[in-house]
Amino acid sequence: MNYESAQRWLDDYIAAWLSFDPALIGALFSDDIAYRYHPYDEPYRDRDAVVASWLGEGDDQGGASDVDEPGTFEAHYRPIAVDGTVVVAQGVSSYRDTPDGPIVRVYDNCFVMRFDDAGRCQEFTEFYVQRPASAE
């Protein structure tokens, strides 16, 4: 991985999240993905489980969020460190209650990821914190 390929993957991650298209989601991850919404979670251990989790289906291990209504989510992430197959990214996710409404929640995110030779994510761990309203 390099910064450009990591940024492309992050852009594809956002596009997949916005689309909730199972094929786009699945294309991001290797067959043997270990995916954590929080660093303390037991990981989802295969691509189908991750896709189901993103779609709000299947066995919820306590991390998956609901499917966002179109127009209520936006995000911007960028790689801040790339070391071989390991990428650390940071960014911001913003949510609205309604598509035309004001932003009501903002999260600062950090992703720690490891990629396979095909550029698919094999390990994904998310760290995030909701910004206090006074900091927005």
CSV table of C-alpha atoms in Angstrom, one decimal:
chain,number,residue,atom,x,y,z
A,1,MET,CA,0.0,0.0,0.0
A,2,ASN,CA,1.0,3.6,-0.5
A,3,TYR,CA,-0.8,6.8,0.4
A,4,GLU,CA,-2.6,7.0,-3.0
A,5,SER,CA,-3.9,3.4,-2.9
A,6,ALA,CA,-4.9,3.9,0.8
A,7,GLN,CA,-6.9,7.0,-0.1
A,8,ARG,CA,-8.6,5.2,-3.0
A,9,TRP,CA,-9.6,2.4,-0.6
A,10,LEU,CA,-11.0,5.0,2.0
A,11,ASP,CA,-12.9,6.7,-0.8
A,12,ASP,CA,-14.4,3.3,-1.8
A,13,TYR,CA,-15.2,2.6,1.8
A,14,ILE,CA,-17.3,5.8,2.0
A,15,ALA,CA,-19.0,5.1,-1.3
A,16,ALA,CA,-19.8,1.6,-0.1
A,17,TRP,CA,-21.2,2.9,3.2
A,18,LEU,CA,-23.4,5.5,1.3
A,19,SER,CA,-24.6,2.9,-1.2
A,20,PHE,CA,-25.2,-0.1,1.1
A,21,ASP,CA,-24.6,-2.2,-1.9
A,22,PRO,CA,-23.4,-5.7,-0.8
A,23,ALA,CA,-21.0,-6.1,-3.8
A,24,LEU,CA,-19.3,-2.7,-3.1
A,25,ILE,CA,-19.0,-3.5,0.6
A,26,GLY,CA,-17.7,-7.0,0.0
A,27,ALA,CA,-15.1,-5.8,-2.5
A,28,LEU,CA,-13.4,-3.9,0.2
A,29,PHE,CA,-12.5,-6.9,2.3
A,30,SER,CA,-10.6,-10.1,2.0
A,31,ASP,CA,-12.3,-13.5,2.6
A,32,ASP,CA,-10.6,-13.8,6.0
A,33,ILE,CA,-11.3,-10.3,7.3
A,34,ALA,CA,-11.1,-9.6,11.0
A,35,TYR,CA,-13.3,-6.5,11.4
A,36,ARG,CA,-13.9,-4.7,14.7
A,37,TYR,CA,-16.2,-1.7,15.3
A,38,HIS,CA,-14.3,-1.1,18.6
A,39,PRO,CA,-10.9,-2.3,19.7
A,40,TYR,CA,-12.4,-4.5,22.4
A,41,ASP,CA,-14.9,-6.3,20.2
A,42,GLU,CA,-14.5,-9.9,19.0
A,43,PRO,CA,-14.0,-9.5,15.3
A,44,TYR,CA,-16.3,-10.4,12.5
A,45,ARG,CA,-14.3,-13.2,10.9
A,46,ASP,CA,-15.4,-13.3,7.3
A,47,ARG,CA,-16.5,-11.0,4.5
A,48,ASP,CA,-20.2,-12.2,4.5
A,49,ALA,CA,-20.5,-11.5,8.2
A,50,VAL,CA,-19.1,-7.9,7.7
A,51,VAL,CA,-21.5,-7.3,4.7
A,52,ALA,CA,-24.4,-8.5,6.8
A,53,SER,CA,-23.4,-6.3,9.7
A,54,TRP,CA,-23.1,-3.2,7.5
A,55,LEU,CA,-26.6,-4.0,6.2
A,56,GLY,CA,-28.0,-4.4,9.7
A,57,GLU,CA,-28.6,-8.1,9.2
A,58,GLY,CA,-27.5,-11.3,10.9
A,59,ASP,CA,-25.7,-11.6,14.2
A,60,ASP,CA,-25.1,-8.2,15.7
A,61,GLN,CA,-22.1,-8.4,17.9
A,62,GLY,CA,-22.8,-5.0,19.5
A,63,GLY,CA,-21.0,-2.8,17.0
A,64,ALA,CA,-23.0,-2.4,13.8
A,65,SER,CA,-25.0,0.7,13.3
A,66,ASP,CA,-28.3,1.0,11.6
A,67,VAL,CA,-28.5,1.6,7.9
A,68,ASP,CA,-28.3,5.4,7.4
A,69,GLU,CA,-31.1,7.1,5.5
A,70,PRO,CA,-29.7,8.6,2.2
A,71,GLY,CA,-28.4,12.1,2.8
A,72,THR,CA,-28.0,11.7,6.5
A,73,PHE,CA,-24.3,10.6,6.6
A,74,GLU,CA,-21.1,12.1,5.2
A,75,ALA,CA,-17.5,11.4,5.9
A,76,HIS,CA,-14.0,12.3,5.1
A,77,TYR,CA,-11.0,10.1,5.9
A,78,ARG,CA,-7.3,10.2,5.0
A,79,PRO,CA,-4.4,8.0,5.6
A,80,ILE,CA,-1.9,9.5,8.1
A,81,ALA,CA,0.6,6.6,8.2
A,82,VAL,CA,1.4,3.8,5.7
A,83,ASP,CA,3.9,1.1,6.5
A,84,GLY,CA,3.9,-1.7,4.0
A,85,THR,CA,0.5,-3.4,4.4
A,86,VAL,CA,-0.5,-1.4,7.5
A,87,VAL,CA,-2.5,1.8,7.2
A,88,VAL,CA,-3.6,4.2,9.9
A,89,ALA,CA,-6.3,6.7,8.8
A,90,GLN,CA,-8.2,9.5,10.5
A,91,GLY,CA,-11.2,11.4,9.6
A,92,VAL,CA,-14.6,12.7,10.5
A,93,SER,CA,-18.1,11.2,10.2
A,94,SER,CA,-21.2,13.5,10.4
A,95,TYR,CA,-24.8,12.6,10.8
A,96,ARG,CA,-28.1,14.4,10.3
A,97,ASP,CA,-31.5,13.2,11.5
A,98,THR,CA,-33.1,14.2,8.2
A,99,PRO,CA,-31.4,14.7,4.8
A,100,ASP,CA,-32.0,18.5,4.8
A,101,GLY,CA,-31.5,18.9,8.5
A,102,PRO,CA,-28.6,20.2,10.5
A,103,ILE,CA,-25.6,18.0,11.5
A,104,VAL,CA,-26.5,16.6,14.9
A,105,ARG,CA,-23.6,14.3,15.6
A,106,VAL,CA,-19.9,14.4,14.6
A,107,TYR,CA,-17.4,11.6,15.3
A,108,ASP,CA,-13.7,11.8,15.0
A,109,ASN,CA,-12.4,8.4,13.7
A,110,CYS,CA,-9.2,6.5,13.6
A,111,PHE,CA,-8.9,3.3,11.5
A,112,VAL,CA,-6.1,0.8,11.9
A,113,MET,CA,-6.0,-1.5,8.9
A,114,ARG,CA,-3.9,-4.2,7.3
A,115,PHE,CA,-4.2,-5.1,3.7
A,116,ASP,CA,-3.5,-8.2,1.5
A,117,ASP,CA,-1.5,-8.2,-1.7
A,118,ALA,CA,-4.7,-7.5,-3.7
A,119,GLY,CA,-5.4,-4.3,-1.8
A,120,ARG,CA,-8.3,-5.7,0.2
A,121,CYS,CA,-8.5,-5.1,3.9
A,122,GLN,CA,-7.7,-8.2,6.1
A,123,GLU,CA,-7.8,-6.4,9.5
A,124,PHE,CA,-9.9,-3.4,10.4
A,125,THR,CA,-10.3,-1.8,13.8
A,126,GLU,CA,-12.1,1.4,14.3
A,127,PHE,CA,-11.6,3.9,17.2
A,128,TYR,CA,-14.0,6.8,17.4
A,129,VAL,CA,-15.3,9.4,19.8
A,130,GLN,CA,-18.3,11.7,19.5
A,131,ARG,CA,-17.4,15.3,19.6
A,132,PRO,CA,-19.0,17.4,22.3
A,133,ALA,CA,-21.4,20.0,20.9
A,134,SER,CA,-19.2,22.7,22.3
A,135,ALA,CA,-16.4,21.6,19.9
A,136,GLU,CA,-18.4,21.5,16.7
